[in-house]
mmCIF file of C-alpha atoms in Angstrom:
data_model
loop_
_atom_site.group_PDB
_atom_site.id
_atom_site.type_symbol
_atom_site.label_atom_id
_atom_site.label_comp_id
_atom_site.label_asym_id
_atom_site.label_seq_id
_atom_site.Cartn_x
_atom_site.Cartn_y
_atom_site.Cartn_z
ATOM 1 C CA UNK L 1 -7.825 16.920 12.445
ATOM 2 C CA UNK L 2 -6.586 15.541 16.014
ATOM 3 C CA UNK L 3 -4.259 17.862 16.139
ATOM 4 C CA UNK L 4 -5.162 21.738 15.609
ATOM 5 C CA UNK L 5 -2.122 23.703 15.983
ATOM 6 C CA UNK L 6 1.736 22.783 15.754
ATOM 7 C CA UNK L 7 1.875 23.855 19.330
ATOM 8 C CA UNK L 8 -1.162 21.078 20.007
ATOM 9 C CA UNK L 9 1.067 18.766 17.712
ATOM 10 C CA UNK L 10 4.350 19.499 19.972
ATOM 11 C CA UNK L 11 2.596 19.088 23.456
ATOM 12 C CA UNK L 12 0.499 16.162 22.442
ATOM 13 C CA UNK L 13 2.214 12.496 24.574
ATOM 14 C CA UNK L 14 0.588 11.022 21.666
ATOM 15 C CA UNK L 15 1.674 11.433 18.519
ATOM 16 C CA UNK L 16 -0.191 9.254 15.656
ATOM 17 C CA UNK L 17 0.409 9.550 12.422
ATOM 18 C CA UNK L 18 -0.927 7.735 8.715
ATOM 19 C CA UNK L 19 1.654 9.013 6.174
ATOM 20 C CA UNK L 20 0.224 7.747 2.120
ATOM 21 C CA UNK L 21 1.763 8.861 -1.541
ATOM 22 C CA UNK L 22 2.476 6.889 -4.002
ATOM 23 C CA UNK L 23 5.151 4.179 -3.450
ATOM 24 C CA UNK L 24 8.607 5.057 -3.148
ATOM 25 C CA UNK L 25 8.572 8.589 -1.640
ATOM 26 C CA UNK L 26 9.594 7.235 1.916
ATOM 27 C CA UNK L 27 6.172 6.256 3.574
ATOM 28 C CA UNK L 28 8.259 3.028 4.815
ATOM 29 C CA UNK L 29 11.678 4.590 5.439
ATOM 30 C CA UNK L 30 10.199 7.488 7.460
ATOM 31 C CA UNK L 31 8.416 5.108 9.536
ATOM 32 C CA UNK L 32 11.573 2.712 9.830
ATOM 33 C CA UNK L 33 13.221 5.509 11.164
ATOM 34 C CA UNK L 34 10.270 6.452 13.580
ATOM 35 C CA UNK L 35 10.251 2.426 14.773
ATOM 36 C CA UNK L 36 14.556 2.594 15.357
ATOM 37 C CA UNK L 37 14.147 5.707 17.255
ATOM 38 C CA UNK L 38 12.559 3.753 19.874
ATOM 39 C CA UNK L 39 9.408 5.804 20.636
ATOM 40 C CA UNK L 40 7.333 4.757 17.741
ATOM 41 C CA UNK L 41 5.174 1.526 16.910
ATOM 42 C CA UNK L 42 5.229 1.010 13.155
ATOM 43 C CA UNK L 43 1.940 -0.626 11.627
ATOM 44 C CA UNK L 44 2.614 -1.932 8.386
ATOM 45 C CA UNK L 45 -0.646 -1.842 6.479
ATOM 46 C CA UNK L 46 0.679 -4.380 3.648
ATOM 47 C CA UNK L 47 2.287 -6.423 6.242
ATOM 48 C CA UNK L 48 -1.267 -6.773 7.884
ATOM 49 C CA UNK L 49 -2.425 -7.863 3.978
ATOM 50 C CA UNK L 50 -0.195 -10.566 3.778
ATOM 51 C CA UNK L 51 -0.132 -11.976 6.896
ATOM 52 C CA UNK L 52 -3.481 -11.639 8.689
ATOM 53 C CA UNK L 53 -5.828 -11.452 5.399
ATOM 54 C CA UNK L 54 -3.900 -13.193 2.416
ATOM 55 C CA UNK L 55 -1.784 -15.056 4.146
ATOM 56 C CA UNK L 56 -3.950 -17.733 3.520
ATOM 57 C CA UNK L 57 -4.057 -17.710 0.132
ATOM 58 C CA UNK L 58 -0.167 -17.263 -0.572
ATOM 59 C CA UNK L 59 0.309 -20.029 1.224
ATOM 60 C CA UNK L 60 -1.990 -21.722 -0.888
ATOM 61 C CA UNK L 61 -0.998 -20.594 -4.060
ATOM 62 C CA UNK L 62 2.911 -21.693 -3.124
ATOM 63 C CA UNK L 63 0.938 -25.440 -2.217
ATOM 64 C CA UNK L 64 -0.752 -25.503 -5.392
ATOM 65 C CA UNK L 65 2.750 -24.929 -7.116
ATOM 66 C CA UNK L 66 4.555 -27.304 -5.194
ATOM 67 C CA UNK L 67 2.158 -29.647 -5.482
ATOM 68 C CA UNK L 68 2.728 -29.888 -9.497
ATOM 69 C CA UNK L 69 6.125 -31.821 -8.415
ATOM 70 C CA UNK L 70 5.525 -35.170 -7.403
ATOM 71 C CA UNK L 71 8.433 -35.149 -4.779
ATOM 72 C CA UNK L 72 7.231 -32.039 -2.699
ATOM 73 C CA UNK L 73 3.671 -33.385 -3.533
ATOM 74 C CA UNK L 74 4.518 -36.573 -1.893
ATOM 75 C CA UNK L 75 5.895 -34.483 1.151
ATOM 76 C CA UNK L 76 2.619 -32.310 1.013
ATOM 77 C CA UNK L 77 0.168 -35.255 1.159
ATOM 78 C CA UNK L 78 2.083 -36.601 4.550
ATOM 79 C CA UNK L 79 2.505 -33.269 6.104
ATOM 80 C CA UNK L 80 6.243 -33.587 6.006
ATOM 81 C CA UNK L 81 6.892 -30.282 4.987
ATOM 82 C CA UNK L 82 5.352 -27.109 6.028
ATOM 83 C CA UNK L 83 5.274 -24.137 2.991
ATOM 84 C CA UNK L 84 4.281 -20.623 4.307
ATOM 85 C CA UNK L 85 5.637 -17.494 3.360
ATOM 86 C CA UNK L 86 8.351 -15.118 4.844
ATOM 87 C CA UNK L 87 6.632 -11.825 4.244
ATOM 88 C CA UNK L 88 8.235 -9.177 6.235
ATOM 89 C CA UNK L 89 7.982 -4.759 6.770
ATOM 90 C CA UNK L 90 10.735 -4.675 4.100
ATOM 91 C CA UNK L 91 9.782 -7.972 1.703
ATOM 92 C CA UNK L 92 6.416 -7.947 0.808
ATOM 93 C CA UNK L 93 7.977 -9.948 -2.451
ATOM 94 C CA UNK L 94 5.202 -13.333 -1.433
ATOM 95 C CA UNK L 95 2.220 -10.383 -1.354
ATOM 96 C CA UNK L 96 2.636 -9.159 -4.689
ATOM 97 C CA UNK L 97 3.627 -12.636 -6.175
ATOM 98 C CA UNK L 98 0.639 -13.814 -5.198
ATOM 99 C CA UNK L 99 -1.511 -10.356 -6.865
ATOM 100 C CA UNK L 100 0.498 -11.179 -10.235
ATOM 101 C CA UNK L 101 0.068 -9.582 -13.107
ATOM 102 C CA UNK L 102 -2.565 -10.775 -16.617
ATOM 103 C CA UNK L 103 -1.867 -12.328 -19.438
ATOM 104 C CA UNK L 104 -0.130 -15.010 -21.238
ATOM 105 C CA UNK L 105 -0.231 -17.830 -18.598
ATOM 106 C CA UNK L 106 3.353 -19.066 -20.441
ATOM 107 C CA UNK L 107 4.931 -15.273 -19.710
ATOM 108 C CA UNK L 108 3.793 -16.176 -16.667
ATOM 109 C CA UNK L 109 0.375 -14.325 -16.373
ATOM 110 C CA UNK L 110 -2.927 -14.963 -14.939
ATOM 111 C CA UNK L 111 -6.135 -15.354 -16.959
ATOM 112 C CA UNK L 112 -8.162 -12.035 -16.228
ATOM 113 C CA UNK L 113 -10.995 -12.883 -14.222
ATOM 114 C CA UNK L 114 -8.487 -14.896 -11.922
ATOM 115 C CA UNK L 115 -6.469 -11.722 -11.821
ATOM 116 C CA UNK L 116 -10.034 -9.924 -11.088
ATOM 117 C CA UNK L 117 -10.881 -12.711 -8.158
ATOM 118 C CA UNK L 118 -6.994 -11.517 -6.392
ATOM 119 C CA UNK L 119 -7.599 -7.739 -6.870
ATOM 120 C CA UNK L 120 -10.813 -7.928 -5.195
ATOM 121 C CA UNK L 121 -9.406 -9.833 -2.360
ATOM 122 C CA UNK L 122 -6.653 -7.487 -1.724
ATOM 123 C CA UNK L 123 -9.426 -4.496 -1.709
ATOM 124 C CA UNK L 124 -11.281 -6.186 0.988
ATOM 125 C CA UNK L 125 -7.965 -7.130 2.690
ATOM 126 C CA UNK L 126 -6.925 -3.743 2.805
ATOM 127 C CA UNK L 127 -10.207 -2.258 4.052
ATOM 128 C CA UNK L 128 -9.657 -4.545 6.575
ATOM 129 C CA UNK L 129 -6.246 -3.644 7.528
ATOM 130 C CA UNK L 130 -6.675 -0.025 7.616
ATOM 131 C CA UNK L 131 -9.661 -0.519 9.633
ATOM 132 C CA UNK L 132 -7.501 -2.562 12.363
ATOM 133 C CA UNK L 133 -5.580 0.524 12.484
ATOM 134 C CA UNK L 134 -7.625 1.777 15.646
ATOM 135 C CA UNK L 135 -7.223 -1.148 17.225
ATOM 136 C CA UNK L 136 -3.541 -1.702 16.771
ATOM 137 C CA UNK L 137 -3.461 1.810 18.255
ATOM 138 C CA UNK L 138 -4.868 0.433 21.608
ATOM 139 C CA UNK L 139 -3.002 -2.558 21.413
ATOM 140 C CA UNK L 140 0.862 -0.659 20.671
ATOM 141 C CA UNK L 141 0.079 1.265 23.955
ATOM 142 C CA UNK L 142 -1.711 -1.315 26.272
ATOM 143 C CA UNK L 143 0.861 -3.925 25.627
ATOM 144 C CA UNK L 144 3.856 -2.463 24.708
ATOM 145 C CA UNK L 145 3.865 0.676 26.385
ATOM 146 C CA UNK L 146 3.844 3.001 22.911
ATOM 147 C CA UNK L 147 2.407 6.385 22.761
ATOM 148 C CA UNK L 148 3.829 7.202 19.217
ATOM 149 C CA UNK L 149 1.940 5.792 16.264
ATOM 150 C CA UNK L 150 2.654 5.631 12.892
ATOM 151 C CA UNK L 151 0.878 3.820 10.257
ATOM 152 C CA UNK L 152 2.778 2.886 7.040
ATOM 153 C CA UNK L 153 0.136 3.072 4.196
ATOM 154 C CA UNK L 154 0.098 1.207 0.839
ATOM 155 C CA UNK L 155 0.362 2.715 -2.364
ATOM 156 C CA UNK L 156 -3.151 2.073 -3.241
ATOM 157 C CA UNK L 157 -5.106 3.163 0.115
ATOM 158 C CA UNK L 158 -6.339 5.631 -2.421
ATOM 159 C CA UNK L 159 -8.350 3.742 -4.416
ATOM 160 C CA UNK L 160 -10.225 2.011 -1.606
ATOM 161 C CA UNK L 161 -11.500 4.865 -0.034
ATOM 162 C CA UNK L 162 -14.144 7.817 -1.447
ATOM 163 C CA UNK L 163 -12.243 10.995 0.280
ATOM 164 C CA UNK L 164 -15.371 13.409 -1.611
ATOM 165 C CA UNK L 165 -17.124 11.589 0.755
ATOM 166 C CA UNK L 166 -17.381 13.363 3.776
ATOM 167 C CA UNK L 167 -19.072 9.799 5.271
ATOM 168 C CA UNK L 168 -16.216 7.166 3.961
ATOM 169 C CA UNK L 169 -15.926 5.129 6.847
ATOM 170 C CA UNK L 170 -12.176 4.225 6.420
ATOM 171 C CA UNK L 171 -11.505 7.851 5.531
ATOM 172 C CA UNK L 172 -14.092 9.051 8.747
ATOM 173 C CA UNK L 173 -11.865 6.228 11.608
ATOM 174 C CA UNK L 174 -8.693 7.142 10.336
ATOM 175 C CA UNK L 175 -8.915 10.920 10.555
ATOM 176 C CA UNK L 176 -10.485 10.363 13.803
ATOM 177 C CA UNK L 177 -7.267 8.518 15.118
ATOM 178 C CA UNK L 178 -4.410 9.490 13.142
ATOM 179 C CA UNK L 179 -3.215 12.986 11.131
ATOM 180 C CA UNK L 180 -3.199 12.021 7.744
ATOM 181 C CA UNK L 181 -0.389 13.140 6.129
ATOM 182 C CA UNK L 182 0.521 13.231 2.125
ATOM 183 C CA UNK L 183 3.793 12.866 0.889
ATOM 184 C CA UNK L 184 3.539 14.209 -2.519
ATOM 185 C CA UNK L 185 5.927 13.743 -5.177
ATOM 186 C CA UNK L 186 6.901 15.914 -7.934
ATOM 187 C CA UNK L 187 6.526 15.631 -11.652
ATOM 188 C CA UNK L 188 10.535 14.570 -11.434
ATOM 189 C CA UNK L 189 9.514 11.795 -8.245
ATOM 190 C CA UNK L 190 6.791 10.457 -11.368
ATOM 191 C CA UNK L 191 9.148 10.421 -13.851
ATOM 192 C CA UNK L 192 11.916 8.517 -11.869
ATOM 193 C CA UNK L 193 9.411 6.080 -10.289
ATOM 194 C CA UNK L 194 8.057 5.566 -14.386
ATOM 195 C CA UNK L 195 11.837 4.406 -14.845
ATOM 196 C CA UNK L 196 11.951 2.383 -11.866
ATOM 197 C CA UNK L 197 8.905 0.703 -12.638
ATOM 198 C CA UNK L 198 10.420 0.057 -16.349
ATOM 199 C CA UNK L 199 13.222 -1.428 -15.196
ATOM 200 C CA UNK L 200 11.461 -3.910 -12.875
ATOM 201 C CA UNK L 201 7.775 -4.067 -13.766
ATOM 202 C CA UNK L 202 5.662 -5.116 -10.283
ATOM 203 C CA UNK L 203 2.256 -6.425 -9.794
ATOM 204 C CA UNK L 204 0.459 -3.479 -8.146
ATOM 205 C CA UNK L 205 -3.996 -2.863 -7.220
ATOM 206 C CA UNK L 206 -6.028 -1.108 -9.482
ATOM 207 C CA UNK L 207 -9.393 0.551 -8.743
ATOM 208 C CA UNK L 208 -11.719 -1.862 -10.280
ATOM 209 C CA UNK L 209 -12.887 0.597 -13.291
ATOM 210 C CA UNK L 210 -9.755 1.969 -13.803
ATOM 211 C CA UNK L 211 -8.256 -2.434 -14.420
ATOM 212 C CA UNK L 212 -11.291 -2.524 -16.706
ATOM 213 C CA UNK L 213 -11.068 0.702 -18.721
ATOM 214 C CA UNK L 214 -6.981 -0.026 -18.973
ATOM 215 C CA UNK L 215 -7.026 -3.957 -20.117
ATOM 216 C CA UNK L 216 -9.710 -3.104 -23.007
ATOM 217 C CA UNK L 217 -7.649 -0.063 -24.196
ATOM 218 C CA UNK L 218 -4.504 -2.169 -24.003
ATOM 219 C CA UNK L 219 -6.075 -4.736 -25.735
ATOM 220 C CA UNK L 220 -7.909 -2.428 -28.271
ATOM 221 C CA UNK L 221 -4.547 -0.555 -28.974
ATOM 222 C CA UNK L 222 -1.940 -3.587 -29.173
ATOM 223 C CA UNK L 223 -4.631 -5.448 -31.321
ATOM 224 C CA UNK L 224 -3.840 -8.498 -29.278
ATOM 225 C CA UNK L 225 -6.190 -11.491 -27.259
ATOM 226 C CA UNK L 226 -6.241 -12.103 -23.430
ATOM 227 C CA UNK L 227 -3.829 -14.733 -24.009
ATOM 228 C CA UNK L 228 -1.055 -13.031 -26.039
ATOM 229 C CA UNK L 229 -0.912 -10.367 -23.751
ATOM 230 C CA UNK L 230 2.728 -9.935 -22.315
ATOM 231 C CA UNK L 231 1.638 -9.347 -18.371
ATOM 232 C CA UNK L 232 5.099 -7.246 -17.605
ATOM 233 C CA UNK L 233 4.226 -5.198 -20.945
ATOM 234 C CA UNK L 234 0.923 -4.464 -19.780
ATOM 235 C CA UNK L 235 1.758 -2.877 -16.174
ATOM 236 C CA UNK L 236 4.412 -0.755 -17.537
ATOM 237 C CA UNK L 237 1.985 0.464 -19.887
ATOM 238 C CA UNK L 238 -0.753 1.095 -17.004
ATOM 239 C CA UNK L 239 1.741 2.426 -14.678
ATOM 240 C CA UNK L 240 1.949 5.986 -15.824
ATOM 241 C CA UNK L 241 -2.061 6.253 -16.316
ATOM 242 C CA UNK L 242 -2.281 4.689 -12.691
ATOM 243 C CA UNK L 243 -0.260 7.828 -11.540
ATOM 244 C CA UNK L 244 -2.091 9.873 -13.128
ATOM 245 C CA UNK L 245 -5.237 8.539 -11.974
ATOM 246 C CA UNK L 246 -4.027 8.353 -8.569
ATOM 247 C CA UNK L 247 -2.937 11.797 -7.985
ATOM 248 C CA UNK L 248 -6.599 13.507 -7.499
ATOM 249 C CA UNK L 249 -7.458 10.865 -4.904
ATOM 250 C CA UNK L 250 -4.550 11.453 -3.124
ATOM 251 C CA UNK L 251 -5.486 15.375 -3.493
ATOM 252 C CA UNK L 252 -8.654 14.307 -2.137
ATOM 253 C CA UNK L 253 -7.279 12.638 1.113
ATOM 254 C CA UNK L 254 -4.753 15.957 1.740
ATOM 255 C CA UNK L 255 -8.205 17.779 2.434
ATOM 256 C CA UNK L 256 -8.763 15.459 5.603
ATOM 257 C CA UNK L 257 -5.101 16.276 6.764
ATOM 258 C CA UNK L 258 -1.736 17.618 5.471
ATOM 259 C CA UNK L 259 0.022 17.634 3.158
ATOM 260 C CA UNK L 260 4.455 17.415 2.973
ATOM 261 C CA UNK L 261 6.074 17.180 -0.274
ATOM 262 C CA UNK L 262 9.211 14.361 -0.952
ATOM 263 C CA UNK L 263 11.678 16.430 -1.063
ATOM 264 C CA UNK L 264 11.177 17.834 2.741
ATOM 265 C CA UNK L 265 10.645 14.083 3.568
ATOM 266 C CA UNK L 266 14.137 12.970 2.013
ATOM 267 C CA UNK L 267 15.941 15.804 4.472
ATOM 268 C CA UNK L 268 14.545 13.910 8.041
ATOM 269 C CA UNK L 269 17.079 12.161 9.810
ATOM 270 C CA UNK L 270 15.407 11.473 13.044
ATOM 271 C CA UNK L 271 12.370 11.801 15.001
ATOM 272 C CA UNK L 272 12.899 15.675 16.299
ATOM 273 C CA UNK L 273 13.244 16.009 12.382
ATOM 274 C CA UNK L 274 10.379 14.470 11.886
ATOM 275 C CA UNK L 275 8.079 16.175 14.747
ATOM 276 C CA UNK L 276 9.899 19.260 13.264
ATOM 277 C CA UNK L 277 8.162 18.693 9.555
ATOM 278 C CA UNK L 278 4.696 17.849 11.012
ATOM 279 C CA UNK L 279 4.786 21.326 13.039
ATOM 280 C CA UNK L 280 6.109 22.876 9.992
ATOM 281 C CA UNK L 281 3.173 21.245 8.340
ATOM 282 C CA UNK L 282 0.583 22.507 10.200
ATOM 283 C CA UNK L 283 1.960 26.311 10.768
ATOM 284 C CA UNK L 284 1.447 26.481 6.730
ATOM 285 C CA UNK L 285 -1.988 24.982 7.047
ATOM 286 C CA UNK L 286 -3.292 27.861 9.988
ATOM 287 C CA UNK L 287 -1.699 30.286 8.284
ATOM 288 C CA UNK L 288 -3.581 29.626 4.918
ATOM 289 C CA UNK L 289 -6.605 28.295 6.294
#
């Protein structure tokens, strides 16, 4: 780890951290509150997706759309109307539009091996983006003067990375910039996140195996086609198993770093709150090392 002790943590000009859990434990409000308090730059890794990698294709995908109505066709084929999409830190509504969800095309799912193409575009994407996180280091201090770093992980940095590995090369630059930090949820976190999720079903990656074990099961147990599957019955069905999948991958990660839980997250209020928790953090780690 960069940092070895909670004293080395406290002294350190330069504090840089990667926080990743599943989504909705705080990752993003933690590092909102970092970014207002002035002192930290906030990297956004699904920003970076949907801007700098699939940015492209959004766009595209809103052209195709518009282009089925022959008045903003018209507009398209002059170039009298520009269509791109408003992703921001907080909205990343365009970014998971665009990942969708499979099945029945009039439910408004995507045939499976186009869902296939977009899940293995957002796996290199986010490769990608977590391996700019180095650079956007270098750039938060050379151009705007930052010392403080915090990178805002997506729910599924998990399942692009091989943490057993001890020669992952996302997992090996990250640890050798940042402190990677877990915020792990409880088994009541899972179960209110499950009801969340129910309530408004969201497109979401999958590890490639995992998509392909889960569609034939739901297909096998629901005794349906690839066409008559409802696509916002099938991700609250996967939901729960992707939990459960992802929780010994994010155990995995912890090893390279520390761990917090959700609850100690929810009580931060500030940045000293914050550099509080990480010492905190670390003090536990020494003292059961």
């Amino acid at each position: 780890m960069i940092y070895s002790s909670a004293t080395d943590w406290r002294a350190s000009r330069e504090k840089r951290v990667l926080l990743f859990g599943m989504s909705g434990l705080g990752k993003t409000h933690v590092s909102n509150l970092l970014r207002d308090s002035g002192g930290w730059f906030h990297y956004s890794v699904d920003y970076r997706i949907g801007t700098r990698y699939m940015g492209e294709f959004i766009a595209d995908n809103f052209k195709r759309e518009a282009m089925r109505v022959p008045f903003l066709r018209e507009l398209l084929m002059t170039d009298s109307v520009y269509i791109a999409s408003n992703i921001t830190f907080d909205n990343l509504a365009p970014l998971s539009t665009y990942l969708g969800k499979p099945g029945n095309p009039e439910k408004g799912g995507l045939l499976f091996a186009e869902y296939q193409l977009r899940q293995d575009q957002h796996r290199e994407a986010e490769i990608h983006a977590l391996l700019d996180t180095p650079r956007f280091i270098g750039r938060a201090h050379d151009i705007y003067g930052y010392d403080n770093f915090v990178c805002d992980s997506g729910g599924s940095i998990c399942e692009v990375v091989d943490a057993d590995n001890p020669a992952d090369p996302v997992m090996t630059a990250l640890s050798q910039n940042l402190l990677m930090v877990w915020i792990k949820g409880s088994d009541s976190h899972t179960d209110e996140l499950i009801r969340r999720f129910d309530r408004a079903p969201k497109p979401m990656y999958y590890q490639p195996q995992f998509l392909l074990e889960a569609w034939a099961a739901y297909l096998a147990e629901h005794d349906v086609t690839e066409a008559e599957v409802d696509p916002d019955a099938f991700v609250r069905w996967t939901y729960a198993r992707a939990l459960t999948h992802r929780q010994p991958r994010y155990a995995a990660m912890a090893r390279w770093g520390l761990t917090v839980t959700a609850e100690e997250v929810a009580l931060v209020r500030d940045a000293a709150g914050f550099t509080d928790l990480i010492a905190q953090a670390l003090e536990t780690r020494q003292t059961t090392a």
